[in-house]
Amino acid sequence: MSVPAAPGDATRAAAERLLRRCDELAAVSASPDGIERVHLSAEHARVNAVAAGWLREAGLATWQDAAGNQWGRLEGAEPGLPALVLGSHLDTVPDAGRYDGILGVVTAIEVAARLAPHRAQLPFAVEVVAFGDEEGTRFGTALLGSRAVAGTWLDGWWDVADAAGTTLREASTAFGLDPAAIADAARRPEDLVGYLELHIEQGPHLEAAGRALGVVTSIAGARRFAGRVVGEARHAGGTPYAKRRDALVGAGQVVVALERLAVETGGIATVGRLQAHPGGVNVVPGLVEFSLDVRAEHDATRDDLVARIEAYARETCAARGLGFELQETHRAPGVYCDAGLTESVVAGIAATGDDDPVQLFSRAGHDAMAVAAITPVAMLFVRCEDGISHHPAEAVTLDDVGLGLDALEAAVRDLARRRSAAR
Ligand code: HGY
Ligand code: MN
Ligand code: MN
């Protein structure tokens, strides 16, 4: 196994440009003290416009689809060929890092720019997509942009409201979209060759292996829930413990048990948000609302963990006279990356000098999970420092960004060779 050489000067210069572009997009935030950019916001519109400018500079035709995703297209050897789509997402979690999704979009644009002078040799068109809602930060359900493209949109989503009470339908209309036209965002399988996504790993495995790049074998499917523990608000001083139905104590027992239940089952579960009501410092909490995110490499393991969490929670809450409710807000099936497309990712990484790349499944969800419904997908991971993500300390190195760029370009060229040879 050879270890990748550092990228050449031209690639390092391109990688510097990519990192500058990540910094430029990071500055487009709803928050003055961190990065936050959510679906159908003014910040979303701004980064779509910036990405569209870079796409046009690269020689691509651009458009925004009916779901608010930003697209670019480079025709191949002849107009109208099915497209290989490269891309990722531009939305973020609260207080985000600057590379989750963003690095995949700017790298895809750079690859398209590199290929533009050679379009006459391409047996397919190359499209770039910047999805508008991979995280689900604003409306809770995730992958709204890529699910519109996949044609798996659910009309029930239109009435989902954000924290301010604005529904997805209202936000779409305010963004300048027509909810009635959402089906126009759906792409036909026959118009696509496949989808290739470069993304930071968001985990520590590549760093532990001493590798810059990795091949994704599958993507874990997440299930998300809105949970409630219902007790009774009482006076914090005058109410003896025997008379309390403290919703926060019950919720706390459930949260602490998650790690044990997850380790025993082989999945992973997280409470990212929890709110005690009414929230008075001298009031026993009568209600706790919390989020629950559950995933595993295989959907059956994930679902087994959900069942175990629910059983434990109901039993624990009942013992304290508390009610327990769990409402599913998001479910995405895990997907396996396409073997053929993945061979090109392996070839792409080999072109950077790593001829035996690390293969790993993605613990994080990605737009590729949704797009897999209509076309083969494959993913290329780039090492990130200490696996940190969904945090401002998210970091990549210039060399790794350069190697990722070269590998993604080489993967596209390998696929083009395979397709031309097969004709
Ligand atoms: O939650 C995830 O796994 C992804 O970062 N949206
Ligand atoms: Mn993310
Ligand atoms: Mn992401």
Tab-separated table of C-alpha atoms and ligand atoms in Angstrom:
chain	number	residue	atom	x	y	z
A	1	MET	CA	0.000	0.000	0.000
A	2	SER	CA	1.576	3.288	-1.039
A	3	VAL	CA	0.785	6.430	0.881
A	4	PRO	CA	-0.504	9.381	-1.159
A	5	ALA	CA	2.116	11.844	-2.203
A	6	ALA	CA	1.368	15.458	-1.386
A	7	PRO	CA	-0.532	17.149	-4.231
A	8	GLY	CA	1.365	19.144	-6.844
A	9	ASP	CA	1.608	22.933	-6.908
A	10	ALA	CA	-1.335	23.438	-9.271
A	11	THR	CA	-3.544	21.334	-7.037
A	12	ARG	CA	-2.318	23.119	-3.923
A	13	ALA	CA	-3.246	26.433	-5.537
A	14	ALA	CA	-6.698	25.062	-6.374
A	15	ALA	CA	-7.065	23.718	-2.834
A	16	GLU	CA	-6.265	27.161	-1.478
A	17	ARG	CA	-9.045	28.546	-3.661
A	18	LEU	CA	-11.452	25.898	-2.321
A	19	LEU	CA	-10.606	26.754	1.273
A	20	ARG	CA	-11.070	30.469	0.530
A	21	ARG	CA	-14.477	29.689	-0.945
A	22	CYS	CA	-15.414	27.687	2.168
A	23	ASP	CA	-14.441	30.732	4.219
A	24	GLU	CA	-16.501	33.013	1.958
A	25	LEU	CA	-19.590	30.843	2.384
A	26	ALA	CA	-18.961	30.528	6.131
A	27	ALA	CA	-19.392	34.304	6.373
A	28	VAL	CA	-22.986	33.974	5.111
A	29	SER	CA	-24.664	33.191	8.424
A	30	ALA	CA	-27.852	34.083	10.299
A	31	SER	CA	-25.780	34.333	13.472
A	32	PRO	CA	-23.078	36.938	14.197
A	33	ASP	CA	-21.158	34.504	16.405
A	34	GLY	CA	-21.082	31.325	14.394
A	35	ILE	CA	-22.204	29.630	11.186
A	36	GLU	CA	-25.913	28.977	10.824
A	37	ARG	CA	-27.599	28.741	7.427
A	38	VAL	CA	-30.973	27.067	7.158
A	39	HIS	CA	-33.303	26.024	4.368
A	40	LEU	CA	-35.137	28.770	2.450
A	41	SER	CA	-33.533	31.564	4.461
A	42	ALA	CA	-31.958	34.775	3.180
A	43	GLU	CA	-28.588	33.114	3.796
A	44	HIS	CA	-29.655	30.150	1.633
A	45	ALA	CA	-30.564	32.541	-1.200
A	46	ARG	CA	-27.219	34.316	-0.794
A	47	VAL	CA	-25.039	31.193	-0.995
A	48	ASN	CA	-27.065	29.893	-3.944
A	49	ALA	CA	-26.237	33.126	-5.776
A	50	VAL	CA	-22.533	32.884	-4.871
A	51	ALA	CA	-22.370	29.241	-5.985
A	52	ALA	CA	-24.203	30.122	-9.209
A	53	GLY	CA	-21.541	32.744	-9.931
A	54	TRP	CA	-18.747	30.206	-9.448
A	55	LEU	CA	-20.601	27.697	-11.641
A	56	ARG	CA	-20.973	30.241	-14.440
A	57	GLU	CA	-17.260	31.173	-14.125
A	58	ALA	CA	-16.524	27.444	-14.603
A	59	GLY	CA	-18.528	27.473	-17.830
A	60	LEU	CA	-21.710	25.776	-16.621
A	61	ALA	CA	-25.307	26.780	-17.334
A	62	THR	CA	-27.090	27.426	-14.020
A	63	TRP	CA	-30.585	27.255	-12.595
A	64	GLN	CA	-32.362	26.942	-9.253
A	65	ASP	CA	-34.914	24.147	-9.106
A	66	ALA	CA	-38.431	24.155	-7.659
A	67	ALA	CA	-37.137	22.997	-4.257
A	68	GLY	CA	-34.499	25.726	-3.944
A	69	ASN	CA	-31.475	23.596	-4.916
A	70	GLN	CA	-28.799	25.331	-7.001
A	71	TRP	CA	-27.652	23.526	-10.168
A	72	GLY	CA	-25.033	23.849	-12.889
A	73	ARG	CA	-24.681	21.798	-16.094
A	74	LEU	CA	-21.761	21.167	-18.434
A	75	GLU	CA	-22.802	19.463	-21.659
A	76	GLY	CA	-20.750	16.446	-22.768
A	77	ALA	CA	-19.643	15.358	-26.235
A	78	GLU	CA	-23.116	16.173	-27.557
A	79	PRO	CA	-25.984	18.175	-26.042
A	80	GLY	CA	-28.635	16.459	-23.934
A	81	LEU	CA	-26.612	13.471	-22.686
A	82	PRO	CA	-27.567	11.895	-19.329
A	83	ALA	CA	-25.690	13.578	-16.499
A	84	LEU	CA	-23.234	12.497	-13.865
A	85	VAL	CA	-24.166	14.679	-10.878
A	86	LEU	CA	-21.537	15.909	-8.399
A	87	GLY	CA	-22.451	17.853	-5.301
A	88	SER	CA	-23.440	18.080	-1.671
A	89	HIS	CA	-25.309	20.597	0.515
A	90	LEU	CA	-24.887	24.251	1.576
A	91	ASP	CA	-27.155	24.299	4.616
A	92	THR	CA	-25.755	23.840	8.128
A	93	VAL	CA	-26.567	22.800	11.678
A	94	PRO	CA	-26.559	25.551	14.344
A	95	ASP	CA	-23.046	26.807	15.235
A	96	ALA	CA	-21.628	24.676	12.425
A	97	GLY	CA	-18.242	23.959	10.988
A	98	ARG	CA	-17.344	25.353	7.571
A	99	TYR	CA	-16.706	22.128	5.605
A	100	ASP	CA	-19.715	19.820	6.232
A	101	GLY	CA	-21.399	19.761	2.819
A	102	ILE	CA	-19.691	22.960	1.704
A	103	LEU	CA	-16.389	21.278	0.794
A	104	GLY	CA	-18.270	18.825	-1.426
A	105	VAL	CA	-20.006	21.615	-3.317
A	106	VAL	CA	-16.916	23.787	-3.939
A	107	THR	CA	-14.856	20.704	-4.915
A	108	ALA	CA	-17.562	19.609	-7.374
A	109	ILE	CA	-17.509	23.079	-8.975
A	110	GLU	CA	-13.702	22.899	-9.297
A	111	VAL	CA	-13.859	19.452	-10.918
A	112	ALA	CA	-16.424	20.748	-13.406
A	113	ALA	CA	-14.123	23.695	-14.175
A	114	ARG	CA	-11.233	21.283	-14.810
A	115	LEU	CA	-13.389	19.159	-17.128
A	116	ALA	CA	-14.967	22.031	-19.074
A	117	PRO	CA	-12.102	22.348	-21.619
A	118	HIS	CA	-12.418	18.598	-22.261
A	119	ARG	CA	-16.213	18.394	-22.512
A	120	ALA	CA	-15.991	17.110	-26.096
A	121	GLN	CA	-14.476	13.886	-24.725
A	122	LEU	CA	-17.131	13.360	-22.054
A	123	PRO	CA	-19.689	10.589	-22.779
A	124	PHE	CA	-22.055	12.228	-20.301
A	125	ALA	CA	-22.991	15.703	-19.130
A	126	VAL	CA	-21.591	16.805	-15.768
A	127	GLU	CA	-23.965	18.537	-13.394
A	128	VAL	CA	-23.248	20.112	-10.028
A	129	VAL	CA	-25.927	20.409	-7.340
A	130	ALA	CA	-25.899	22.374	-4.088
A	131	PHE	CA	-28.745	20.934	-2.020
A	132	GLY	CA	-30.594	23.381	0.212
A	133	ASP	CA	-31.604	21.207	3.168
A	134	GLU	CA	-29.581	18.146	4.070
A	135	GLU	CA	-29.519	18.797	7.821
A	136	GLY	CA	-33.200	19.409	8.529
A	137	THR	CA	-32.196	22.148	11.004
A	138	ARG	CA	-35.186	24.420	10.280
A	139	PHE	CA	-38.085	22.004	9.807
A	140	GLY	CA	-36.900	18.851	11.580
A	141	THR	CA	-37.322	16.510	8.643
A	142	ALA	CA	-34.107	16.331	6.617
A	143	LEU	CA	-33.028	15.886	2.980
A	144	LEU	CA	-35.864	18.099	1.712
A	145	GLY	CA	-33.803	19.292	-1.285
A	146	SER	CA	-32.527	15.893	-2.385
A	147	ARG	CA	-35.874	14.198	-1.743
A	148	ALA	CA	-37.564	16.670	-4.081
A	149	VAL	CA	-34.951	15.772	-6.721
A	150	ALA	CA	-35.529	12.060	-6.062
A	151	GLY	CA	-39.296	12.512	-6.466
A	152	THR	CA	-39.911	11.137	-2.951
A	153	TRP	CA	-41.514	14.327	-1.616
A	154	LEU	CA	-44.322	13.935	0.939
A	155	ASP	CA	-47.057	16.588	0.791
A	156	GLY	CA	-47.485	16.296	4.562
A	157	TRP	CA	-44.210	18.203	4.893
A	158	TRP	CA	-45.771	21.441	3.619
A	159	ASP	CA	-47.502	22.039	6.956
A	160	VAL	CA	-44.444	21.344	9.118
A	161	ALA	CA	-43.542	24.579	10.923
A	162	ASP	CA	-40.220	25.967	12.115
A	163	ALA	CA	-39.565	27.333	15.622
A	164	ALA	CA	-41.167	30.656	14.611
A	165	GLY	CA	-44.331	28.885	13.371
A	166	THR	CA	-43.584	29.462	9.665
A	167	THR	CA	-44.656	26.454	7.626
A	168	LEU	CA	-42.528	24.927	4.881
A	169	ARG	CA	-45.188	26.059	2.401
A	170	GLU	CA	-44.980	29.684	3.647
A	171	ALA	CA	-41.176	29.637	3.675
A	172	SER	CA	-41.070	28.196	0.139
A	173	THR	CA	-43.417	30.889	-1.150
A	174	ALA	CA	-41.440	33.622	0.618
A	175	PHE	CA	-38.269	32.228	-0.981
A	176	GLY	CA	-39.893	32.737	-4.392
A	177	LEU	CA	-40.795	29.100	-5.027
A	178	ASP	CA	-44.180	27.707	-6.016
A	179	PRO	CA	-45.093	24.748	-3.758
A	180	ALA	CA	-47.489	23.512	-6.442
A	181	ALA	CA	-44.501	23.112	-8.780
A	182	ILE	CA	-42.364	20.991	-6.403
A	183	ALA	CA	-42.685	17.998	-8.744
A	184	ASP	CA	-40.705	19.960	-11.351
A	185	ALA	CA	-37.596	19.405	-9.189
A	186	ALA	CA	-37.803	15.635	-9.653
A	187	ARG	CA	-35.202	14.216	-12.062
A	188	ARG	CA	-35.854	11.190	-14.332
A	189	PRO	CA	-33.530	8.195	-13.802
A	190	GLU	CA	-32.984	7.989	-17.559
A	191	ASP	CA	-31.499	11.507	-17.494
A	192	LEU	CA	-28.866	10.519	-14.942
A	193	VAL	CA	-25.684	8.434	-15.007
A	194	GLY	CA	-25.091	8.581	-11.251
A	195	TYR	CA	-24.328	10.800	-8.261
A	196	LEU	CA	-20.875	11.244	-6.716
A	197	GLU	CA	-20.492	13.117	-3.406
A	198	LEU	CA	-17.264	14.198	-1.737
A	199	HIS	CA	-17.713	14.914	1.985
A	200	ILE	CA	-15.620	15.233	5.131
A	201	GLU	CA	-15.758	11.978	7.107
A	202	GLN	CA	-17.245	13.529	10.261
A	203	GLY	CA	-15.574	10.761	12.238
A	204	PRO	CA	-12.064	9.719	13.377
A	205	HIS	CA	-11.456	6.597	11.243
A	206	LEU	CA	-9.389	8.081	8.378
A	207	GLU	CA	-7.210	10.011	10.821
A	208	ALA	CA	-6.687	6.831	12.887
A	209	ALA	CA	-5.718	4.985	9.703
A	210	GLY	CA	-3.330	7.736	8.637
A	211	ARG	CA	-5.188	8.252	5.356
A	212	ALA	CA	-6.381	11.392	3.623
A	213	LEU	CA	-9.215	9.770	1.673
A	214	GLY	CA	-11.677	6.902	2.080
A	215	VAL	CA	-14.286	5.005	0.065
A	216	VAL	CA	-17.791	4.933	1.489
A	217	THR	CA	-19.443	1.489	1.367
A	218	SER	CA	-22.858	2.423	2.788
A	219	ILE	CA	-24.621	5.269	4.569
A	220	ALA	CA	-26.413	4.675	7.857
A	221	GLY	CA	-30.107	5.538	7.838
A	222	ALA	CA	-31.263	7.770	10.706
A	223	ARG	CA	-34.627	7.913	12.446
A	224	ARG	CA	-35.467	11.114	14.349
A	225	PHE	CA	-38.183	11.666	16.938
A	226	ALA	CA	-39.858	14.382	19.000
A	227	GLY	CA	-40.225	12.985	22.516
A	228	ARG	CA	-42.310	14.204	25.464
A	229	VAL	CA	-42.242	13.201	29.135
A	230	VAL	CA	-45.390	14.402	30.897
A	231	GLY	CA	-45.525	14.924	34.675
A	232	GLU	CA	-46.943	17.707	36.799
A	233	ALA	CA	-45.573	21.172	37.576
A	234	ARG	CA	-45.416	21.782	41.331
A	235	HIS	CA	-43.803	24.126	43.853
A	236	ALA	CA	-40.057	23.376	44.118
A	237	GLY	CA	-40.034	23.994	47.858
A	238	GLY	CA	-43.360	22.843	49.125
A	239	THR	CA	-43.707	19.591	47.171
A	240	PRO	CA	-42.138	16.557	48.880
A	241	TYR	CA	-40.504	13.977	46.566
A	242	ALA	CA	-43.231	11.430	47.291
A	243	LYS	CA	-45.779	13.793	45.730
A	244	ARG	CA	-43.733	14.735	42.671
A	245	ARG	CA	-44.139	13.685	39.057
A	246	ASP	CA	-40.973	15.380	37.903
A	247	ALA	CA	-40.766	15.147	34.107
A	248	LEU	CA	-37.094	16.147	34.020
A	249	VAL	CA	-35.979	13.392	36.398
A	250	GLY	CA	-37.813	10.835	34.257
A	251	ALA	CA	-36.393	12.259	31.023
A	252	GLY	CA	-32.938	12.320	32.601
A	253	GLN	CA	-33.098	8.602	33.406
A	254	VAL	CA	-34.025	7.889	29.771
A	255	VAL	CA	-31.222	10.088	28.384
A	256	VAL	CA	-28.593	8.475	30.613
A	257	ALA	CA	-29.754	4.982	29.583
A	258	LEU	CA	-29.310	5.704	25.856
A	259	GLU	CA	-25.557	5.015	25.831
A	260	ARG	CA	-25.948	1.606	27.532
A	261	LEU	CA	-28.857	0.585	25.278
A	262	ALA	CA	-26.977	1.729	22.158
A	263	VAL	CA	-23.734	-0.065	23.057
A	264	GLU	CA	-25.680	-3.244	23.902
A	265	THR	CA	-27.555	-3.070	20.584
A	266	GLY	CA	-24.737	-1.884	18.264
A	267	GLY	CA	-26.337	1.414	17.254
A	268	ILE	CA	-25.986	5.008	18.397
A	269	ALA	CA	-28.552	7.386	19.892
A	270	THR	CA	-28.389	11.059	20.787
A	271	VAL	CA	-30.581	13.654	22.455
A	272	GLY	CA	-29.509	16.935	20.871
A	273	ARG	CA	-32.219	19.194	22.188
A	274	LEU	CA	-34.155	19.110	25.502
A	275	GLN	CA	-36.500	21.686	27.010
A	276	ALA	CA	-38.050	21.574	30.504
A	277	HIS	CA	-41.392	23.357	30.974
A	278	PRO	CA	-42.572	25.678	32.399
A	279	GLY	CA	-38.890	26.468	32.999
A	280	GLY	CA	-39.164	28.301	36.305
A	281	VAL	CA	-36.189	27.816	38.605
A	282	ASN	CA	-38.593	27.255	41.503
A	283	VAL	CA	-40.995	24.959	39.631
A	284	VAL	CA	-40.817	21.158	39.377
A	285	PRO	CA	-40.840	20.507	35.573
A	286	GLY	CA	-44.235	19.235	34.479
A	287	LEU	CA	-43.192	18.585	30.879
A	288	VAL	CA	-39.972	17.824	29.026
A	289	GLU	CA	-39.712	17.947	25.233
A	290	PHE	CA	-36.627	16.406	23.621
A	291	SER	CA	-35.215	15.298	20.276
A	292	LEU	CA	-33.955	11.761	19.651
A	293	ASP	CA	-31.650	10.710	16.798
A	294	VAL	CA	-31.082	6.960	16.317
A	295	ARG	CA	-28.866	5.249	13.719
A	296	ALA	CA	-26.900	2.074	13.033
A	297	GLU	CA	-25.019	0.522	10.128
A	298	HIS	CA	-28.056	-1.611	9.338
A	299	ASP	CA	-31.675	-0.464	9.553
A	300	ALA	CA	-32.728	-3.606	11.476
A	301	THR	CA	-30.201	-2.815	14.222
A	302	ARG	CA	-31.383	0.794	14.303
A	303	ASP	CA	-35.024	-0.242	14.605
A	304	ASP	CA	-34.179	-2.742	17.361
A	305	LEU	CA	-32.509	0.085	19.301
A	306	VAL	CA	-35.563	2.348	18.854
A	307	ALA	CA	-37.772	-0.424	20.239
A	308	ARG	CA	-35.484	-0.953	23.239
A	309	ILE	CA	-35.323	2.772	24.007
A	310	GLU	CA	-39.101	3.082	23.814
A	311	ALA	CA	-39.678	0.043	26.069
A	312	TYR	CA	-37.203	1.291	28.670
A	313	ALA	CA	-38.659	4.812	28.595
A	314	ARG	CA	-42.253	3.662	29.001
A	315	GLU	CA	-41.348	1.392	31.938
A	316	THR	CA	-39.185	4.031	33.667
A	317	CYS	CA	-41.734	6.818	33.213
A	318	ALA	CA	-44.659	4.630	34.313
A	319	ALA	CA	-42.798	3.784	37.536
A	320	ARG	CA	-42.741	7.541	38.260
A	321	GLY	CA	-46.333	8.208	37.212
A	322	LEU	CA	-45.089	10.002	34.081
A	323	GLY	CA	-46.454	9.865	30.552
A	324	PHE	CA	-44.070	9.131	27.639
A	325	GLU	CA	-44.736	10.036	23.988
A	326	LEU	CA	-42.479	9.536	20.960
A	327	GLN	CA	-43.409	10.923	17.527
A	328	GLU	CA	-41.237	10.108	14.506
A	329	THR	CA	-40.232	13.239	12.581
A	330	HIS	CA	-37.746	11.826	10.075
A	331	ARG	CA	-36.786	8.444	8.693
A	332	ALA	CA	-34.242	7.721	5.956
A	333	PRO	CA	-33.353	4.156	4.995
A	334	GLY	CA	-29.666	3.286	4.979
A	335	VAL	CA	-28.275	2.825	1.458
A	336	TYR	CA	-25.411	0.863	-0.103
A	337	CYS	CA	-23.154	2.711	-2.509
A	338	ASP	CA	-23.194	1.426	-6.085
A	339	ALA	CA	-20.399	-1.070	-6.751
A	340	GLY	CA	-19.682	0.154	-10.288
A	341	LEU	CA	-19.553	3.828	-9.373
A	342	THR	CA	-17.470	2.950	-6.309
A	343	GLU	CA	-14.872	1.294	-8.571
A	344	SER	CA	-14.358	4.729	-10.092
A	345	VAL	CA	-13.983	6.270	-6.632
A	346	VAL	CA	-11.337	3.624	-5.835
A	347	ALA	CA	-9.606	4.441	-9.143
A	348	GLY	CA	-9.798	8.133	-8.304
A	349	ILE	CA	-8.117	7.637	-4.938
A	350	ALA	CA	-5.524	5.367	-6.556
A	351	ALA	CA	-4.672	8.238	-8.900
A	352	THR	CA	-3.518	10.195	-5.823
A	353	GLY	CA	-1.159	7.376	-4.829
A	354	ASP	CA	-3.325	5.376	-2.425
A	355	ASP	CA	-3.934	2.068	-4.187
A	356	ASP	CA	-5.551	0.305	-1.219
A	357	PRO	CA	-7.954	2.905	0.179
A	358	VAL	CA	-9.760	2.582	3.503
A	359	GLN	CA	-13.369	1.442	3.008
A	360	LEU	CA	-15.857	2.530	5.668
A	361	PHE	CA	-19.577	3.019	6.202
A	362	SER	CA	-20.840	6.529	6.860
A	363	ARG	CA	-22.199	7.103	10.347
A	364	ALA	CA	-23.453	10.484	9.121
A	365	GLY	CA	-26.383	10.881	6.774
A	366	HIS	CA	-25.939	12.461	3.348
A	367	ASP	CA	-27.994	13.630	0.370
A	368	ALA	CA	-26.707	10.560	-1.482
A	369	MET	CA	-29.184	8.526	0.610
A	370	ALA	CA	-32.106	10.319	-1.027
A	371	VAL	CA	-30.622	10.464	-4.518
A	372	ALA	CA	-30.032	6.680	-4.400
A	373	ALA	CA	-33.772	6.313	-5.078
A	374	ILE	CA	-33.278	7.393	-8.712
A	375	THR	CA	-29.644	6.755	-9.652
A	376	PRO	CA	-26.515	4.904	-8.481
A	377	VAL	CA	-24.566	6.800	-5.818
A	378	ALA	CA	-21.014	6.697	-4.468
A	379	MET	CA	-19.121	8.789	-1.923
A	380	LEU	CA	-15.551	9.839	-1.295
A	381	PHE	CA	-14.527	10.856	2.247
A	382	VAL	CA	-11.847	13.389	3.165
A	383	ARG	CA	-10.127	13.180	6.535
A	384	CYS	CA	-11.141	15.804	9.086
A	385	GLU	CA	-9.185	16.668	12.210
A	386	ASP	CA	-10.054	14.440	15.166
A	387	GLY	CA	-13.305	13.583	13.354
A	388	ILE	CA	-14.788	16.848	14.633
A	389	SER	CA	-17.925	18.012	12.808
A	390	HIS	CA	-21.125	19.919	13.559
A	391	HIS	CA	-18.780	22.205	15.508
A	392	PRO	CA	-16.800	25.379	14.672
A	393	ALA	CA	-13.530	23.438	15.181
A	394	GLU	CA	-14.252	21.332	12.052
A	395	ALA	CA	-10.927	21.338	10.155
A	396	VAL	CA	-9.244	19.872	7.062
A	397	THR	CA	-5.702	20.246	5.715
A	398	LEU	CA	-4.759	21.924	2.438
A	399	ASP	CA	-3.075	18.741	1.199
A	400	ASP	CA	-6.116	16.564	1.984
A	401	VAL	CA	-8.412	19.021	0.186
A	402	GLY	CA	-6.069	18.892	-2.817
A	403	LEU	CA	-5.980	15.101	-2.785
A	404	GLY	CA	-9.793	15.025	-2.553
A	405	LEU	CA	-10.053	17.332	-5.558
A	406	ASP	CA	-7.641	15.242	-7.637
A	407	ALA	CA	-9.371	12.013	-6.571
A	408	LEU	CA	-12.860	13.286	-7.458
A	409	GLU	CA	-11.659	14.488	-10.860
A	410	ALA	CA	-9.862	11.194	-11.492
A	411	ALA	CA	-13.003	9.268	-10.483
A	412	VAL	CA	-15.051	11.189	-13.051
A	413	ARG	CA	-12.421	10.600	-15.730
A	414	ASP	CA	-12.331	6.889	-14.862
A	415	LEU	CA	-16.106	6.667	-15.199
A	416	ALA	CA	-15.920	8.482	-18.542
A	417	ARG	CA	-13.338	5.972	-19.771
A	418	ARG	CA	-15.483	3.032	-18.643
A	419	ARG	CA	-18.601	4.488	-20.294
A	420	SER	CA	-16.775	5.266	-23.548
A	421	ALA	CA	-15.229	1.782	-23.635
A	422	ALA	CA	-18.636	0.217	-23.038
A	423	ARG	CA	-20.221	2.046	-26.003
B	1	HGY	O1	-27.111	14.120	10.786
B	1	HGY	C1	-26.313	13.768	9.929
B	1	HGY	O2	-25.822	12.662	9.968
B	1	HGY	C2	-25.971	14.694	8.805
B	1	HGY	O3	-24.860	15.472	9.182
B	1	HGY	N1	-27.080	15.543	8.477
B	2	MN	MN	-24.133	17.609	8.839
B	3	MN	MN	-23.228	16.907	5.539
